[in-house]
Coordinates of C-alpha atoms and ligand atoms in Angstrom, one line a residue:
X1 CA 75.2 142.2 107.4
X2 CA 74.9 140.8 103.9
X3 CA 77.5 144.0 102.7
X4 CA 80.0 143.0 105.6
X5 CA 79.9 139.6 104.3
X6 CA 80.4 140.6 100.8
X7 CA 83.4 142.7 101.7
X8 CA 84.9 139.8 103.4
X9 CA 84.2 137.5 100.4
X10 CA 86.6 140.0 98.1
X11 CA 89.1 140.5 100.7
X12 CA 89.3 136.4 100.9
X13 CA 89.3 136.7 97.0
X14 CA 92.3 139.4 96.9
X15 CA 94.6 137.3 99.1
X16 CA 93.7 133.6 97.3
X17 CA 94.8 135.6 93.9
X18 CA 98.0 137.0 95.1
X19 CA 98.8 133.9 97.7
X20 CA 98.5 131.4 94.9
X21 CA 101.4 131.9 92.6
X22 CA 103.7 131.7 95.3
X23 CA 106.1 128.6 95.5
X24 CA 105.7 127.6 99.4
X25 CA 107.6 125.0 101.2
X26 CA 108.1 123.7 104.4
X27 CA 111.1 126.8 104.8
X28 CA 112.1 129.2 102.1
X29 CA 111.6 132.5 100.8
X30 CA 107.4 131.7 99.8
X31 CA 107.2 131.3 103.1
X32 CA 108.2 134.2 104.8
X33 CA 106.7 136.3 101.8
X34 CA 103.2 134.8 102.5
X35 CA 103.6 135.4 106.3
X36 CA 104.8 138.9 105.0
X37 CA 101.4 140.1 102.7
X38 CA 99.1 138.0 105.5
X39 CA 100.7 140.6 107.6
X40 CA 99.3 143.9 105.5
X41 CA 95.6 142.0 106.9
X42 CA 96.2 140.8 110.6
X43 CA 99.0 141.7 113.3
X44 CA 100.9 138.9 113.9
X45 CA 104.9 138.0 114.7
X46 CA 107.1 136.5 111.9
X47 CA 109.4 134.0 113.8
X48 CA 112.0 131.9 112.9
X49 CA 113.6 128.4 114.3
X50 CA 116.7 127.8 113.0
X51 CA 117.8 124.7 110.6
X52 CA 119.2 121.6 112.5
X53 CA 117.3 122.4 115.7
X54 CA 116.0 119.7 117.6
X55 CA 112.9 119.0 118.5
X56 CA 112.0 115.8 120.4
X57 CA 112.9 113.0 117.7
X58 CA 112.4 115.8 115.0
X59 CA 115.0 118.3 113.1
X60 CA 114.5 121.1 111.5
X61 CA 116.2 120.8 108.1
X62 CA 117.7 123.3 105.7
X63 CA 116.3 125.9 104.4
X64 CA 115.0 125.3 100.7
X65 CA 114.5 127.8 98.2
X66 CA 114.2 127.6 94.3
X67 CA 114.5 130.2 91.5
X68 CA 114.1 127.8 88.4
X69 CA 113.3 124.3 87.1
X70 CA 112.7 122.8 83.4
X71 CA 112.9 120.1 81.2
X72 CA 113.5 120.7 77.9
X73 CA 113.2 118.6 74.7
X74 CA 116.0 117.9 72.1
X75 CA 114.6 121.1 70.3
X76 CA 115.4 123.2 73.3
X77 CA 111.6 123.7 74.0
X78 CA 110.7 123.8 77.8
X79 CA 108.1 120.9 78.0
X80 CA 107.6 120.9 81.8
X81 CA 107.9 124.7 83.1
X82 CA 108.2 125.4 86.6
X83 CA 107.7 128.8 85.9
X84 CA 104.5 128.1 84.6
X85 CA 103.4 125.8 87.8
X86 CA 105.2 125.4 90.9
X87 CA 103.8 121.8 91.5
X88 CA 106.0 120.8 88.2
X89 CA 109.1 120.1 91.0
X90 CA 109.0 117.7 93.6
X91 CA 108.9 119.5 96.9
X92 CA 112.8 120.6 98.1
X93 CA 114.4 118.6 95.4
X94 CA 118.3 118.8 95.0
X95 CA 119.9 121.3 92.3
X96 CA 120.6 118.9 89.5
X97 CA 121.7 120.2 85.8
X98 CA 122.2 117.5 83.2
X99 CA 121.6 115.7 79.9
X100 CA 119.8 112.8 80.1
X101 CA 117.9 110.1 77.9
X102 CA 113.9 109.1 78.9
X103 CA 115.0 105.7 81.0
X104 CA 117.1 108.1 83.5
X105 CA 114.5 110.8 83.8
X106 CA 111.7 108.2 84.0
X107 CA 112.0 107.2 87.2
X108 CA 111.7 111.0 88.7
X109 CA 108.2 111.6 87.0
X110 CA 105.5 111.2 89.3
X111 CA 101.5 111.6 87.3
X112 CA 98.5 109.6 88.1
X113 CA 96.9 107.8 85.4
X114 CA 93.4 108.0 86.6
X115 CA 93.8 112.1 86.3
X116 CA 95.1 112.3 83.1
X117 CA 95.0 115.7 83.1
X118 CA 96.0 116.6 86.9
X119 CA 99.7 117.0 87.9
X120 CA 100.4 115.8 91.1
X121 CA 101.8 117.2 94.2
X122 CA 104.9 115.4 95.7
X123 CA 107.2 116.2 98.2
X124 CA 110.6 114.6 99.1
X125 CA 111.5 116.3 102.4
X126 CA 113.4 114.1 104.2
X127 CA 115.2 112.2 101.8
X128 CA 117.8 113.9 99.1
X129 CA 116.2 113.4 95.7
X130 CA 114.4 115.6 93.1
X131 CA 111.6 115.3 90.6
X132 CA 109.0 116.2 88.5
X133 CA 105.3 116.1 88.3
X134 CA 103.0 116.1 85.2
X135 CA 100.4 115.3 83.8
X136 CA 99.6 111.8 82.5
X137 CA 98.4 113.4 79.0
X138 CA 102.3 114.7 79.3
X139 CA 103.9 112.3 79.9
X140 CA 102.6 109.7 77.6
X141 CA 103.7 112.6 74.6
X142 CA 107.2 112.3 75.9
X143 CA 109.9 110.5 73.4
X144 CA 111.2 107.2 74.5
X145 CA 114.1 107.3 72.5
X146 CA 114.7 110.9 72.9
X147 CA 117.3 113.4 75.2
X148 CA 116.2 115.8 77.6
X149 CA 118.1 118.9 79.4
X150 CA 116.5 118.7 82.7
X151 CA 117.6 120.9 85.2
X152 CA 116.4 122.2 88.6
X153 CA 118.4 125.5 90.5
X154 CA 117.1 125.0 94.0
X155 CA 119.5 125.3 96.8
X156 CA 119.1 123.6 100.2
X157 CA 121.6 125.1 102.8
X158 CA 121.2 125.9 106.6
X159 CA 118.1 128.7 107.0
X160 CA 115.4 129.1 109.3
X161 CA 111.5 127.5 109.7
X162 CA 109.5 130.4 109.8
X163 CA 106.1 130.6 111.0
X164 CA 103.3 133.3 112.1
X165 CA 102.0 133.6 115.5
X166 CA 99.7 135.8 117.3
X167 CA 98.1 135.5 121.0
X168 CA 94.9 137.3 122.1
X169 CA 94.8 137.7 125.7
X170 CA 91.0 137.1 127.3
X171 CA 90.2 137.7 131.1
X172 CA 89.5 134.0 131.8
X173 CA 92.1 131.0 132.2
X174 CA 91.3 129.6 129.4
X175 CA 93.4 129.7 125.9
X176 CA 92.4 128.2 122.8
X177 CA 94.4 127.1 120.0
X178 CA 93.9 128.1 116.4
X179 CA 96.5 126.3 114.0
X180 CA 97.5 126.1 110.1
X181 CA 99.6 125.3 108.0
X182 CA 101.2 127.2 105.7
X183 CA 103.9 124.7 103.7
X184 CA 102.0 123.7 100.0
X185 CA 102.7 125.7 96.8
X186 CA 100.1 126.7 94.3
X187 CA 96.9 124.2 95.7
X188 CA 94.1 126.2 96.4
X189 CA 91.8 123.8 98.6
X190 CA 95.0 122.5 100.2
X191 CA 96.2 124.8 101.9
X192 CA 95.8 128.5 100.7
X193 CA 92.4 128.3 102.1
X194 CA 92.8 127.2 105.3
X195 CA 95.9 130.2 105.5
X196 CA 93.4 132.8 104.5
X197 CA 90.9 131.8 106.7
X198 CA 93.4 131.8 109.6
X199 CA 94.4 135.7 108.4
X200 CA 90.7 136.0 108.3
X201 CA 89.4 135.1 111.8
X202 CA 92.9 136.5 113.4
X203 CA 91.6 139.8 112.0
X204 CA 87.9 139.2 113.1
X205 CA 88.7 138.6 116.6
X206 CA 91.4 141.3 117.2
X207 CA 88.4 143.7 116.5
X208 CA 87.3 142.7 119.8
X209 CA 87.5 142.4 123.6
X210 CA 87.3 138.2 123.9
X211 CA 87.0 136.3 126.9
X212 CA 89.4 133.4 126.5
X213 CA 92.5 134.2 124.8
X214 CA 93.8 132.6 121.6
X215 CA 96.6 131.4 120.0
X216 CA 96.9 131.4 116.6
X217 CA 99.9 130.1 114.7
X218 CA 100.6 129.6 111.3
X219 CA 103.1 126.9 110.5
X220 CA 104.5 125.0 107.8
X221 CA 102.5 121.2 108.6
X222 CA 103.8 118.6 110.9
X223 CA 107.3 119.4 111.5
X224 CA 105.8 123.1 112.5
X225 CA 103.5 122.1 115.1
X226 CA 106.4 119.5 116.0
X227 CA 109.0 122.8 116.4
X228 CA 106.1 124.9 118.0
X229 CA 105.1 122.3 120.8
X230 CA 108.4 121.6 121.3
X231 CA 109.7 125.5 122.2
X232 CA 106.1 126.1 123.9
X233 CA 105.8 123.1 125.8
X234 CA 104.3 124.9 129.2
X235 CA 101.4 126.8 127.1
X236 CA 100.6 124.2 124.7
X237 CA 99.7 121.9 127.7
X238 CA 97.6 124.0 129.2
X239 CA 95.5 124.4 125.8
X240 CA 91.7 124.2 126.6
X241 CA 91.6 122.9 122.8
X242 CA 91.1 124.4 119.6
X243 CA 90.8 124.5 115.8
X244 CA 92.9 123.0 113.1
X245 CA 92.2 125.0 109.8
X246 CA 92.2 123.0 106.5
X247 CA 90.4 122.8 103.2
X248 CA 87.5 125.2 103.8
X249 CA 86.6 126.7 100.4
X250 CA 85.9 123.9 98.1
X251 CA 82.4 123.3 95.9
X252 CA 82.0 119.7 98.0
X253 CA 80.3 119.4 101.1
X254 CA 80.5 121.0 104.8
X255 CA 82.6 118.4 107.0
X256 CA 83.7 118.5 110.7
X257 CA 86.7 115.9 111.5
X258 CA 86.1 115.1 115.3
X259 CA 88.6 115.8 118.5
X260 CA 90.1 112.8 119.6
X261 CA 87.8 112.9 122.3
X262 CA 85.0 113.4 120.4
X263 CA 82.7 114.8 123.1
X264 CA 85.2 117.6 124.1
X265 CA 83.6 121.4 124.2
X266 CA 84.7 122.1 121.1
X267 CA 83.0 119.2 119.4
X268 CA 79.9 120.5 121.4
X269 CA 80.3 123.7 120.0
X270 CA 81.1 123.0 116.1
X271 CA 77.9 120.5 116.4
X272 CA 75.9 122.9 117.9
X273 CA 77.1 125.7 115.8
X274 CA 75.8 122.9 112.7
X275 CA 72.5 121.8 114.4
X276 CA 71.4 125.9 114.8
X277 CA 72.2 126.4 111.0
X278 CA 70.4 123.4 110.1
X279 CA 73.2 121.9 108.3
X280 CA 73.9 118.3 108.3
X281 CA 78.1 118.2 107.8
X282 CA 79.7 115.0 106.9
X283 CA 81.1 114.2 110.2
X284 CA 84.8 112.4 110.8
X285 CA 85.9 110.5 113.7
X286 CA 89.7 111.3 114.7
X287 CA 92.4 109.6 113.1
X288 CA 95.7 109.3 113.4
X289 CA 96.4 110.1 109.4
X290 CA 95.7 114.0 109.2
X291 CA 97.2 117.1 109.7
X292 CA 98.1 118.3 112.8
X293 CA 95.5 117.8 114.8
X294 CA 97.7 114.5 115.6
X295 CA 100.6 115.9 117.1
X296 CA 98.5 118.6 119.4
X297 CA 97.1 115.1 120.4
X298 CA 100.2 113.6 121.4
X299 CA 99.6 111.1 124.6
X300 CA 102.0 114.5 126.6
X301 CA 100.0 117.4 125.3
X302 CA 96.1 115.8 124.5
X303 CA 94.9 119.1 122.9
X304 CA 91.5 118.2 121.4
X305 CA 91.1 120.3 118.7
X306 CA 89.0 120.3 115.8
X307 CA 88.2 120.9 112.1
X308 CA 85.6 122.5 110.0
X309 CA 86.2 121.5 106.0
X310 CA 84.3 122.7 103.1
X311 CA 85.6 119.3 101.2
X312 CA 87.8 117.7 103.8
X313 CA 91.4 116.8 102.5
X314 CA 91.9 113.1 101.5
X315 CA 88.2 113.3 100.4
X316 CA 87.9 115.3 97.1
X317 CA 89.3 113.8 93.8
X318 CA 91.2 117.2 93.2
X319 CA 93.3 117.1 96.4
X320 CA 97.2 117.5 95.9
X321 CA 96.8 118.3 92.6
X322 CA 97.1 121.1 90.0
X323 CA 93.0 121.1 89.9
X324 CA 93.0 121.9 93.3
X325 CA 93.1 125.5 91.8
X326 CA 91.7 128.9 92.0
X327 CA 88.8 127.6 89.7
X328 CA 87.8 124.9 91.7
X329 CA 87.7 126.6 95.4
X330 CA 85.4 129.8 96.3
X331 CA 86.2 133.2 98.3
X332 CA 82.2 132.5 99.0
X333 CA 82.9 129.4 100.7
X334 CA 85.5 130.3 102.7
X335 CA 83.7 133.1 103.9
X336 CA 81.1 131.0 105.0
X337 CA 83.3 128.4 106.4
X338 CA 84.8 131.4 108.2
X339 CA 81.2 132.3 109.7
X340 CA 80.8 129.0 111.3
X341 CA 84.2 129.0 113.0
X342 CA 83.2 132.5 114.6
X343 CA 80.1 131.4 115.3
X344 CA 81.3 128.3 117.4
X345 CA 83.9 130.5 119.0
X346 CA 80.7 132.8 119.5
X347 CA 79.6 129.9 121.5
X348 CA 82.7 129.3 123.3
X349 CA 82.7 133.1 124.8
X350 CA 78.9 132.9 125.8
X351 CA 79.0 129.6 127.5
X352 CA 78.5 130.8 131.4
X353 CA 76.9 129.1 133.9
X354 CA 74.3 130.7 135.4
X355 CA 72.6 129.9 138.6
X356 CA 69.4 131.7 139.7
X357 CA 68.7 133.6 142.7
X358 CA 65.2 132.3 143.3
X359 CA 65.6 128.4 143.9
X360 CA 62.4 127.9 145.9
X361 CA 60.1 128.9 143.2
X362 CA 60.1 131.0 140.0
X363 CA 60.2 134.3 140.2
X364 CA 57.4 136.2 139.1
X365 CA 58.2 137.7 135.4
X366 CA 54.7 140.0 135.3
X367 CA 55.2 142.2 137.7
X368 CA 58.7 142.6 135.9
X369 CA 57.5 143.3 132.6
X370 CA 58.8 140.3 131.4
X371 CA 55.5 137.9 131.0
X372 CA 53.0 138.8 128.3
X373 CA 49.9 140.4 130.2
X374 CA 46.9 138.3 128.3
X375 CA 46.6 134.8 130.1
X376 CA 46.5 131.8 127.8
X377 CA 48.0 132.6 124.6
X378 CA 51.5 131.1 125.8
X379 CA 51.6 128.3 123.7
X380 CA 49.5 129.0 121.0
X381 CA 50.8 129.0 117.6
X382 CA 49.3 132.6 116.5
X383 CA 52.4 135.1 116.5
X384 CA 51.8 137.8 119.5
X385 CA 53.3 141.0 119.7
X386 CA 54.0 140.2 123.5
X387 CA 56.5 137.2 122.1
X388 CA 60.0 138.8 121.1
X389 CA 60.7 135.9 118.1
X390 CA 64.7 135.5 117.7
X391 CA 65.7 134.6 114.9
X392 CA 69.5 133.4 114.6
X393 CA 70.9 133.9 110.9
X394 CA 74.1 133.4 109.1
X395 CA 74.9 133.2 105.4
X396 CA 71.3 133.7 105.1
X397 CA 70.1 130.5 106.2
X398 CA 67.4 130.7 108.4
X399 CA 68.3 128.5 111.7
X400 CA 65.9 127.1 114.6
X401 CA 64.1 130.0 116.2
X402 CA 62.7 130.3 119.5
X403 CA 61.1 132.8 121.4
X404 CA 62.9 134.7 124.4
X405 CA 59.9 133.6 126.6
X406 CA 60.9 129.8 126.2
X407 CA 64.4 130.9 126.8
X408 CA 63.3 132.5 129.9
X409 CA 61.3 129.5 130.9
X410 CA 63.7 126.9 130.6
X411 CA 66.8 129.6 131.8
X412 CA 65.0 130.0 135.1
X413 CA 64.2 126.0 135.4
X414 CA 67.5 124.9 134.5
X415 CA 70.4 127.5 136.0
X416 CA 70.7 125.4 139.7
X417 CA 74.5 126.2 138.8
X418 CA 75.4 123.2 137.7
X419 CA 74.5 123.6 133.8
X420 CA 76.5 125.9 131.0
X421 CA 74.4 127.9 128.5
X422 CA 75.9 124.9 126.2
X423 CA 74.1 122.0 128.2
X424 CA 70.9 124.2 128.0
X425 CA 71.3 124.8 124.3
X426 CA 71.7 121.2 123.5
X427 CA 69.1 119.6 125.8
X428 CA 66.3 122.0 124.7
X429 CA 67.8 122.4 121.2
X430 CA 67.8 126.1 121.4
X431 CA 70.0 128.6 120.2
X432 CA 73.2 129.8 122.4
X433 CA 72.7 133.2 121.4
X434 CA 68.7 133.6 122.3
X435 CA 69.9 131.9 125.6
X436 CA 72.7 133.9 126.0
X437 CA 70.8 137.2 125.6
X438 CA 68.3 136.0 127.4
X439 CA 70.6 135.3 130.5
X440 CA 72.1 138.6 130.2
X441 CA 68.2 140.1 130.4
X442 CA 67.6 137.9 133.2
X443 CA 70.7 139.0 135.3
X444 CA 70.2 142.5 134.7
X445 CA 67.1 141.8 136.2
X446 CA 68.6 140.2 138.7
X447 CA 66.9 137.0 138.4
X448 CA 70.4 134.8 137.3
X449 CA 74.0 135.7 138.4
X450 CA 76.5 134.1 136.6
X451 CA 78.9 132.0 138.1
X452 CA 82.1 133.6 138.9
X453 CA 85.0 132.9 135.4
X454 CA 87.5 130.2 135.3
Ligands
ZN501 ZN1 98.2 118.7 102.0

């Protein structure tokens, strides 16, 4: 276990190392080599929508793609460097080569004076403009009263959107939604993390036989899940819900950012998946500022979905910014941010309902072998060798235990039929898996069937 998790931890390492350099965008070359080196770890489809496509009140725009960007001092020195960090240049900023004094270039810096030593990440998608970033410590060094050679060789010119998407087929009706993004440059937190974690879990679950499908896509934010729903408008309503991954491998605490419904499953199961690990996550009601989570919301589609962080965008002092780095987020974490999403989707795939086959009264479990033989130790603290003790671990942190005799109990008093393993779980704050096993042992038994799959 611990070795498997290892492993993953320096597979999530390898791909935040090579995935950070590259200069991503919304369309462009980064892209489609990211979707390209996440494809070497997971089977997915590179697709493409083309530039100017409509999509309800939305259009794809051109392709960008850049190759260099400076400015230089009268000396000739480069004194921002694009080459040295991609979050120097504004987001698809136009080509622009030119002389040009401080009060003409001042007005395309962007830095933030309370992080004087952060540059910032900006984006000017929509509207033709360029610009640089940089630090506040930089930009106060600049000469007033000096020239600079500023120039930026990006070209913006009809291309594609591309995007990743893969779709695991279950046996059930039911299709979840997996989703991120895949659109910022070198920001570690925001968004390599949630892109690895996304290559991650695609390549966890196509390792096995699942019960609901799932559809994973990879897109660059908002005007990506905009172009998806919009050419997958019959599947995407018919979501059961899902999973919007973002910022999962920072040093700040575990979060969970809420459906819109709030009580959907999949709030059930990310709570419960918590509660079992004894973890108290900072917990954040829907909004309609986020990622996409809000469009899969939209009043046509309603997908709840929702989100696990390891320091939740908007939240950390580093986000969109240069220290949003590979020094500030942790293969570690995202491993183990990673864990809890497959363990709630672990929860998802066991949640039956069971109903029992002897209503009237209980059966009888000694004559089974299923009932420890000495009368009146049930209940007592001492451990007995009769009680199989379950113990439900991840990341190595210990979680609430039970034994399979209470599961038994309360499996045989609560399956009338009308109660998932989930509703059991959470009303007698036991684990899904000890109940799920459990359930299993009982219907081999033939003491439960399970209620035919939807
Ligand atoms: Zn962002």
């Amino acid at each position: 276990m611990r070795k498997r998790f290892l492993q993953t931890v320096k597979t999530a390492d390898q791909l935040l190392q090579e995935l950070f350099p590259i200069c991503r965008s919304l369309t462009g070359e980064g892209v489609r080599t990211t979707l390209k080196l996440l494809q070497r770890v997971a089977t997915f489809e590179s697709k493409h929508i083309p530039s100017g496509t409509e999509c309800f009140d939305w259009t794809v725009p051109d392709e960008w793609n850049i190759t260099d960007a400076f400015i230089k001092d009268a000396s000739g020195k480069r004194i921002i460097d694009f080459k040295k960090s991609n979050i120097h240049v504004v987001s698809y900023s136009i080509p622009i080569h030119r002389v040009m004094t401080f009060a003409e270039l001042e007005p395309h810096l962007h830095y933030l004076e309370n992080l004087p030593t952060a540059v910032p990440y900006r984006t000017s998608y929509y509207q033709r403009d360029w610009g640089f970033c940089l630090s506040y410590e930089q930009f106060k060094q600049l000469d007033r009263q000096g020239k600079y050679e500023v120039c930026i060789e990006s070209r913006l010119e009809p291309g594609e959107l591309s995007y990743g998407e893969a779709v695991i087929k279950g046996s059930s009706q039911h299709e979840f939604l997996i989703s991120s993004y895949c659109c910022h440059p070198s920001l570690a937190n925001d968004n390599l993390s949630g892109v690895v974690l996304w290559t991650l879990l695609l390549q966890e679950l196509q390792k096995r036989t699942t019960r609901h499908s799932y559809r994973f896509i990879l897109i660059p934010e908002t005007i990506g899940s905009i172009a998806y729903l919009h050419s997958n408008q019959s599947v995407m309503k018919k979501s059961a819900g899902g999973f919007v991954l973002s910022t999962v491998a920072g040093p700040g605490p575990f979060g969970y950012k809420q459906s819109f419904l709030g009580n959907h499953l999949i709030d059930r199961v990310i709570r419960q998946t918590f509660f079992e690990l004894g973890i108290e996550p900072r917990c954040y009601p829907f909004d309609a500022y986020g990622s996409d989570e809000v469009r899969y919301a939209s009043p046509y589609f309603r997908i709840p979905t929702g989100t696990i962080c390891k320091d939740k965008y908007y939240e950390y002092e580093y986000y969109h910014t240069s220290l949003d780095n590979l020094d500030f987020v942790r293969a570690e974490y995202l491993v183990q941010t990673l864990q809890l999403y497959l363990a709630a989707i672990e929860m998802l795939e066991q949640n039956y309902t069971y109903q029992t086959n002897f209503p009237y009264v209980e059966p009888m479990l000694g004559k089974r072998g299923l009932y420890p033989s000495i009368g009146g130790s049930i209940k007592q603290k001492a451990t007995s060798s009769q009680h199989v003790t379950h113990q439900y671990k991840l990341v190595d942190r210990q979680a609430i235990t039970g034994t399979q005799l209470d599961a038994m109990k309360w499996l045989l008093f609560d399956c009338d039929g009308s109660k998932s393993l989930l509703d059991i779980a959470e009303q007698r704050k036991m684990s899904m898996s000890l109940l799920f096993e459990t359930a299993e042992l009982l219907r081999k038994e033939k003491l439960l069937n399970r209620k035919v799959d939807t």
